[in-house]
Amino acid sequence: MGLADLSSTLWRIREMLDLLLFKLEEEQLVLAAGKTRWLPHATREVEMVLEQIRKTEVLRAAQVDEVAAELGLPPAPSLSALADAAGGPWSELFHQHRAAFLTVTAEITALAEANRELLTVGSRAVHEALMNVTGSVATYGRSGETVGGGRSSRLVNEAM
């Protein structure tokens, strides 16, 4: 293994991060359209891509340590440190990988946060709709049991 193998792995991770970005956008479209029927499928696809990324990250970490040893660097150096030590065409390529990772990571973070916000808004809307239809929503008591949360005001002695 060497610089070429590491670069190939980095390309693979970049492709998977692009796929993750696509899957998050799919999830966002499902959320925005209110098609909650498809939400478990979209979420499962996101989780599958994340699992592939985790497995490839283990390989990448091993390759980085091997290349670091070849270049006389300590274990687990940053991609920037590897790029600086690699020299030749590898230096530029690793700097490009790093820039691409920073860009796609920022996009993924922003999209994941937007999806989280859509989920929160949707959950709040369901909660409010249940309150309007039933007049109350079940909540949890101090010991974990389900209790009805009424909308009307009650006197303290009525609540006991």
PDB file of C-alpha atoms in Angstrom:
ATOM      1  CA  MET A   1       0.000   0.000   0.000  1.00  0.00           C
ATOM      2  CA  GLY A   2       1.055   3.544  -0.462  1.00  0.00           C
ATOM      3  CA  LEU A   3       0.014   6.958  -1.633  1.00  0.00           C
ATOM      4  CA  ALA A   4      -1.940   5.630  -4.641  1.00  0.00           C
ATOM      5  CA  ASP A   5      -3.992   3.265  -2.463  1.00  0.00           C
ATOM      6  CA  LEU A   6      -4.712   6.010   0.031  1.00  0.00           C
ATOM      7  CA  SER A   7      -5.781   8.365  -2.735  1.00  0.00           C
ATOM      8  CA  SER A   8      -8.125   5.702  -4.134  1.00  0.00           C
ATOM      9  CA  THR A   9      -9.695   5.256  -0.711  1.00  0.00           C
ATOM     10  CA  LEU A  10     -10.096   9.019  -0.340  1.00  0.00           C
ATOM     11  CA  TRP A  11     -11.846   9.138  -3.732  1.00  0.00           C
ATOM     12  CA  ARG A  12     -14.173   6.360  -2.561  1.00  0.00           C
ATOM     13  CA  ILE A  13     -14.991   8.266   0.632  1.00  0.00           C
ATOM     14  CA  ARG A  14     -15.668  11.418  -1.389  1.00  0.00           C
ATOM     15  CA  GLU A  15     -18.091   9.471  -3.586  1.00  0.00           C
ATOM     16  CA  MET A  16     -19.831   8.074  -0.518  1.00  0.00           C
ATOM     17  CA  LEU A  17     -20.094  11.540   1.037  1.00  0.00           C
ATOM     18  CA  ASP A  18     -21.688  12.798  -2.177  1.00  0.00           C
ATOM     19  CA  LEU A  19     -24.119   9.869  -2.007  1.00  0.00           C
ATOM     20  CA  LEU A  20     -24.859  10.750   1.624  1.00  0.00           C
ATOM     21  CA  LEU A  21     -25.579  14.323   0.595  1.00  0.00           C
ATOM     22  CA  PHE A  22     -27.950  13.036  -2.089  1.00  0.00           C
ATOM     23  CA  LYS A  23     -29.727  10.725   0.386  1.00  0.00           C
ATOM     24  CA  LEU A  24     -30.117  13.595   2.862  1.00  0.00           C
ATOM     25  CA  GLU A  25     -31.626  15.728   0.109  1.00  0.00           C
ATOM     26  CA  GLU A  26     -34.027  12.881  -0.700  1.00  0.00           C
ATOM     27  CA  GLU A  27     -34.951  12.703   2.970  1.00  0.00           C
ATOM     28  CA  GLN A  28     -35.536  16.456   2.994  1.00  0.00           C
ATOM     29  CA  LEU A  29     -37.825  16.233  -0.032  1.00  0.00           C
ATOM     30  CA  VAL A  30     -39.839  13.498   1.670  1.00  0.00           C
ATOM     31  CA  LEU A  31     -40.113  15.611   4.817  1.00  0.00           C
ATOM     32  CA  ALA A  32     -41.003  18.800   2.962  1.00  0.00           C
ATOM     33  CA  ALA A  33     -43.675  16.993   0.933  1.00  0.00           C
ATOM     34  CA  GLY A  34     -45.177  15.526   4.092  1.00  0.00           C
ATOM     35  CA  LYS A  35     -44.836  11.998   2.681  1.00  0.00           C
ATOM     36  CA  THR A  36     -44.087  10.420   6.041  1.00  0.00           C
ATOM     37  CA  ARG A  37     -44.889   6.989   4.615  1.00  0.00           C
ATOM     38  CA  TRP A  38     -41.490   7.043   2.879  1.00  0.00           C
ATOM     39  CA  LEU A  39     -39.512   8.548   5.740  1.00  0.00           C
ATOM     40  CA  PRO A  40     -38.367   5.189   7.217  1.00  0.00           C
ATOM     41  CA  HIS A  41     -37.047   4.144   3.796  1.00  0.00           C
ATOM     42  CA  ALA A  42     -35.205   7.417   3.296  1.00  0.00           C
ATOM     43  CA  THR A  43     -33.734   7.256   6.790  1.00  0.00           C
ATOM     44  CA  ARG A  44     -32.657   3.632   6.325  1.00  0.00           C
ATOM     45  CA  GLU A  45     -30.836   4.591   3.109  1.00  0.00           C
ATOM     46  CA  VAL A  46     -29.002   7.384   4.942  1.00  0.00           C
ATOM     47  CA  GLU A  47     -27.993   4.905   7.655  1.00  0.00           C
ATOM     48  CA  MET A  48     -26.751   2.399   5.055  1.00  0.00           C
ATOM     49  CA  VAL A  49     -24.484   5.005   3.453  1.00  0.00           C
ATOM     50  CA  LEU A  50     -23.211   6.052   6.893  1.00  0.00           C
ATOM     51  CA  GLU A  51     -22.335   2.424   7.671  1.00  0.00           C
ATOM     52  CA  GLN A  52     -20.391   2.139   4.396  1.00  0.00           C
ATOM     53  CA  ILE A  53     -18.519   5.321   5.262  1.00  0.00           C
ATOM     54  CA  ARG A  54     -17.653   3.979   8.739  1.00  0.00           C
ATOM     55  CA  LYS A  55     -16.232   0.761   7.254  1.00  0.00           C
ATOM     56  CA  THR A  56     -14.172   2.653   4.692  1.00  0.00           C
ATOM     57  CA  GLU A  57     -12.909   5.027   7.385  1.00  0.00           C
ATOM     58  CA  VAL A  58     -11.311   2.070   9.181  1.00  0.00           C
ATOM     59  CA  LEU A  59      -9.407   1.204   5.994  1.00  0.00           C
ATOM     60  CA  ARG A  60      -8.471   4.857   5.476  1.00  0.00           C
ATOM     61  CA  ALA A  61      -7.108   5.153   9.015  1.00  0.00           C
ATOM     62  CA  ALA A  62      -4.908   2.086   8.522  1.00  0.00           C
ATOM     63  CA  GLN A  63      -3.647   3.409   5.189  1.00  0.00           C
ATOM     64  CA  VAL A  64      -2.926   6.840   6.661  1.00  0.00           C
ATOM     65  CA  ASP A  65      -0.838   5.265   9.432  1.00  0.00           C
ATOM     66  CA  GLU A  66       1.102   3.202   6.903  1.00  0.00           C
ATOM     67  CA  VAL A  67       1.777   6.183   4.640  1.00  0.00           C
ATOM     68  CA  ALA A  68       2.689   8.307   7.657  1.00  0.00           C
ATOM     69  CA  ALA A  69       5.311   5.747   8.670  1.00  0.00           C
ATOM     70  CA  GLU A  70       6.715   5.772   5.114  1.00  0.00           C
ATOM     71  CA  LEU A  71       6.935   9.570   5.192  1.00  0.00           C
ATOM     72  CA  GLY A  72       8.431   9.692   8.701  1.00  0.00           C
ATOM     73  CA  LEU A  73       5.308  11.243  10.289  1.00  0.00           C
ATOM     74  CA  PRO A  74       3.741  10.252  13.596  1.00  0.00           C
ATOM     75  CA  PRO A  75       0.644   7.994  13.487  1.00  0.00           C
ATOM     76  CA  ALA A  76      -2.742   9.492  12.533  1.00  0.00           C
ATOM     77  CA  PRO A  77      -1.505  12.708  10.921  1.00  0.00           C
ATOM     78  CA  SER A  78      -3.989  15.140   9.410  1.00  0.00           C
ATOM     79  CA  LEU A  79      -4.600  15.045   5.686  1.00  0.00           C
ATOM     80  CA  SER A  80      -2.986  18.456   5.470  1.00  0.00           C
ATOM     81  CA  ALA A  81       0.185  17.162   7.171  1.00  0.00           C
ATOM     82  CA  LEU A  82       0.253  14.181   4.804  1.00  0.00           C
ATOM     83  CA  ALA A  83      -0.159  16.469   1.812  1.00  0.00           C
ATOM     84  CA  ASP A  84       2.685  18.697   2.980  1.00  0.00           C
ATOM     85  CA  ALA A  85       4.994  15.721   3.496  1.00  0.00           C
ATOM     86  CA  ALA A  86       4.055  13.802   0.333  1.00  0.00           C
ATOM     87  CA  GLY A  87       5.643  16.079  -2.220  1.00  0.00           C
ATOM     88  CA  GLY A  88       5.246  15.888  -5.977  1.00  0.00           C
ATOM     89  CA  PRO A  89       1.806  15.471  -7.499  1.00  0.00           C
ATOM     90  CA  TRP A  90       0.492  13.769  -4.342  1.00  0.00           C
ATOM     91  CA  SER A  91       0.713  16.944  -2.320  1.00  0.00           C
ATOM     92  CA  GLU A  92      -1.656  18.834  -4.618  1.00  0.00           C
ATOM     93  CA  LEU A  93      -4.039  15.870  -4.870  1.00  0.00           C
ATOM     94  CA  PHE A  94      -4.262  15.441  -1.093  1.00  0.00           C
ATOM     95  CA  HIS A  95      -4.856  19.172  -0.639  1.00  0.00           C
ATOM     96  CA  GLN A  96      -7.682  18.887  -3.183  1.00  0.00           C
ATOM     97  CA  HIS A  97      -9.149  15.934  -1.272  1.00  0.00           C
ATOM     98  CA  ARG A  98      -8.997  17.967   1.925  1.00  0.00           C
ATOM     99  CA  ALA A  99     -10.762  20.963   0.349  1.00  0.00           C
ATOM    100  CA  ALA A 100     -13.455  18.698  -1.091  1.00  0.00           C
ATOM    101  CA  PHE A 101     -13.985  17.019   2.295  1.00  0.00           C
ATOM    102  CA  LEU A 102     -14.373  20.387   4.009  1.00  0.00           C
ATOM    103  CA  THR A 103     -16.914  21.538   1.428  1.00  0.00           C
ATOM    104  CA  VAL A 104     -19.061  18.404   1.402  1.00  0.00           C
ATOM    105  CA  THR A 105     -18.923  18.096   5.196  1.00  0.00           C
ATOM    106  CA  ALA A 106     -20.256  21.630   5.567  1.00  0.00           C
ATOM    107  CA  GLU A 107     -23.043  20.844   3.096  1.00  0.00           C
ATOM    108  CA  ILE A 108     -23.934  17.615   4.911  1.00  0.00           C
ATOM    109  CA  THR A 109     -23.977  19.373   8.272  1.00  0.00           C
ATOM    110  CA  ALA A 110     -26.265  22.135   6.992  1.00  0.00           C
ATOM    111  CA  LEU A 111     -28.630  19.678   5.319  1.00  0.00           C
ATOM    112  CA  ALA A 112     -28.777  17.396   8.360  1.00  0.00           C
ATOM    113  CA  GLU A 113     -29.617  20.402  10.540  1.00  0.00           C
ATOM    114  CA  ALA A 114     -32.346  21.500   8.110  1.00  0.00           C
ATOM    115  CA  ASN A 115     -33.807  17.969   8.147  1.00  0.00           C
ATOM    116  CA  ARG A 116     -33.719  17.949  11.940  1.00  0.00           C
ATOM    117  CA  GLU A 117     -35.610  21.242  11.951  1.00  0.00           C
ATOM    118  CA  LEU A 118     -38.223  19.861   9.541  1.00  0.00           C
ATOM    119  CA  LEU A 119     -38.688  16.837  11.816  1.00  0.00           C
ATOM    120  CA  THR A 120     -39.092  19.086  14.850  1.00  0.00           C
ATOM    121  CA  VAL A 121     -41.645  21.282  13.091  1.00  0.00           C
ATOM    122  CA  GLY A 122     -43.535  18.202  11.897  1.00  0.00           C
ATOM    123  CA  SER A 123     -43.564  16.690  15.360  1.00  0.00           C
ATOM    124  CA  ARG A 124     -44.835  19.927  16.832  1.00  0.00           C
ATOM    125  CA  ALA A 125     -47.588  20.104  14.186  1.00  0.00           C
ATOM    126  CA  VAL A 126     -48.720  16.549  14.987  1.00  0.00           C
ATOM    127  CA  HIS A 127     -48.749  17.347  18.689  1.00  0.00           C
ATOM    128  CA  GLU A 128     -50.855  20.471  18.147  1.00  0.00           C
ATOM    129  CA  ALA A 129     -53.236  18.631  15.801  1.00  0.00           C
ATOM    130  CA  LEU A 130     -53.784  15.933  18.437  1.00  0.00           C
ATOM    131  CA  MET A 131     -54.522  18.586  21.019  1.00  0.00           C
ATOM    132  CA  ASN A 132     -57.108  20.190  18.713  1.00  0.00           C
ATOM    133  CA  VAL A 133     -58.802  16.889  17.866  1.00  0.00           C
ATOM    134  CA  THR A 134     -58.782  15.145  21.241  1.00  0.00           C
ATOM    135  CA  GLY A 135     -58.559  18.079  23.595  1.00  0.00           C
ATOM    136  CA  SER A 136     -55.555  16.494  25.265  1.00  0.00           C
ATOM    137  CA  VAL A 137     -52.354  14.673  24.505  1.00  0.00           C
ATOM    138  CA  ALA A 138     -50.961  11.754  26.470  1.00  0.00           C
ATOM    139  CA  THR A 139     -47.692  12.556  28.218  1.00  0.00           C
ATOM    140  CA  TYR A 140     -45.510  10.761  30.706  1.00  0.00           C
ATOM    141  CA  GLY A 141     -45.688  11.107  34.472  1.00  0.00           C
ATOM    142  CA  ARG A 142     -42.859  11.133  36.995  1.00  0.00           C
ATOM    143  CA  SER A 143     -42.568   7.350  37.169  1.00  0.00           C
ATOM    144  CA  GLY A 144     -42.854   6.827  33.389  1.00  0.00           C
ATOM    145  CA  GLU A 145     -46.539   5.959  33.211  1.00  0.00           C
ATOM    146  CA  THR A 146     -48.722   7.461  30.488  1.00  0.00           C
ATOM    147  CA  VAL A 147     -51.003  10.210  31.720  1.00  0.00           C
ATOM    148  CA  GLY A 148     -53.458  12.443  29.912  1.00  0.00           C
ATOM    149  CA  GLY A 149     -52.402  16.028  29.593  1.00  0.00           C
ATOM    150  CA  GLY A 150     -55.617  18.001  29.649  1.00  0.00           C
ATOM    151  CA  ARG A 151     -55.973  21.422  28.127  1.00  0.00           C
ATOM    152  CA  SER A 152     -58.373  22.863  30.639  1.00  0.00           C
ATOM    153  CA  SER A 153     -57.327  24.566  33.814  1.00  0.00           C
ATOM    154  CA  ARG A 154     -57.964  22.693  37.052  1.00  0.00           C
ATOM    155  CA  LEU A 155     -57.824  23.590  40.660  1.00  0.00           C
ATOM    156  CA  VAL A 156     -55.032  22.063  42.682  1.00  0.00           C
ATOM    157  CA  ASN A 157     -57.402  19.915  44.757  1.00  0.00           C
ATOM    158  CA  GLU A 158     -59.038  18.573  41.555  1.00  0.00           C
ATOM    159  CA  ALA A 159     -55.700  17.428  40.202  1.00  0.00           C
ATOM    160  CA  MET A 160     -55.041  15.165  43.189  1.00  0.00           C
TER     161      MET A 160
END
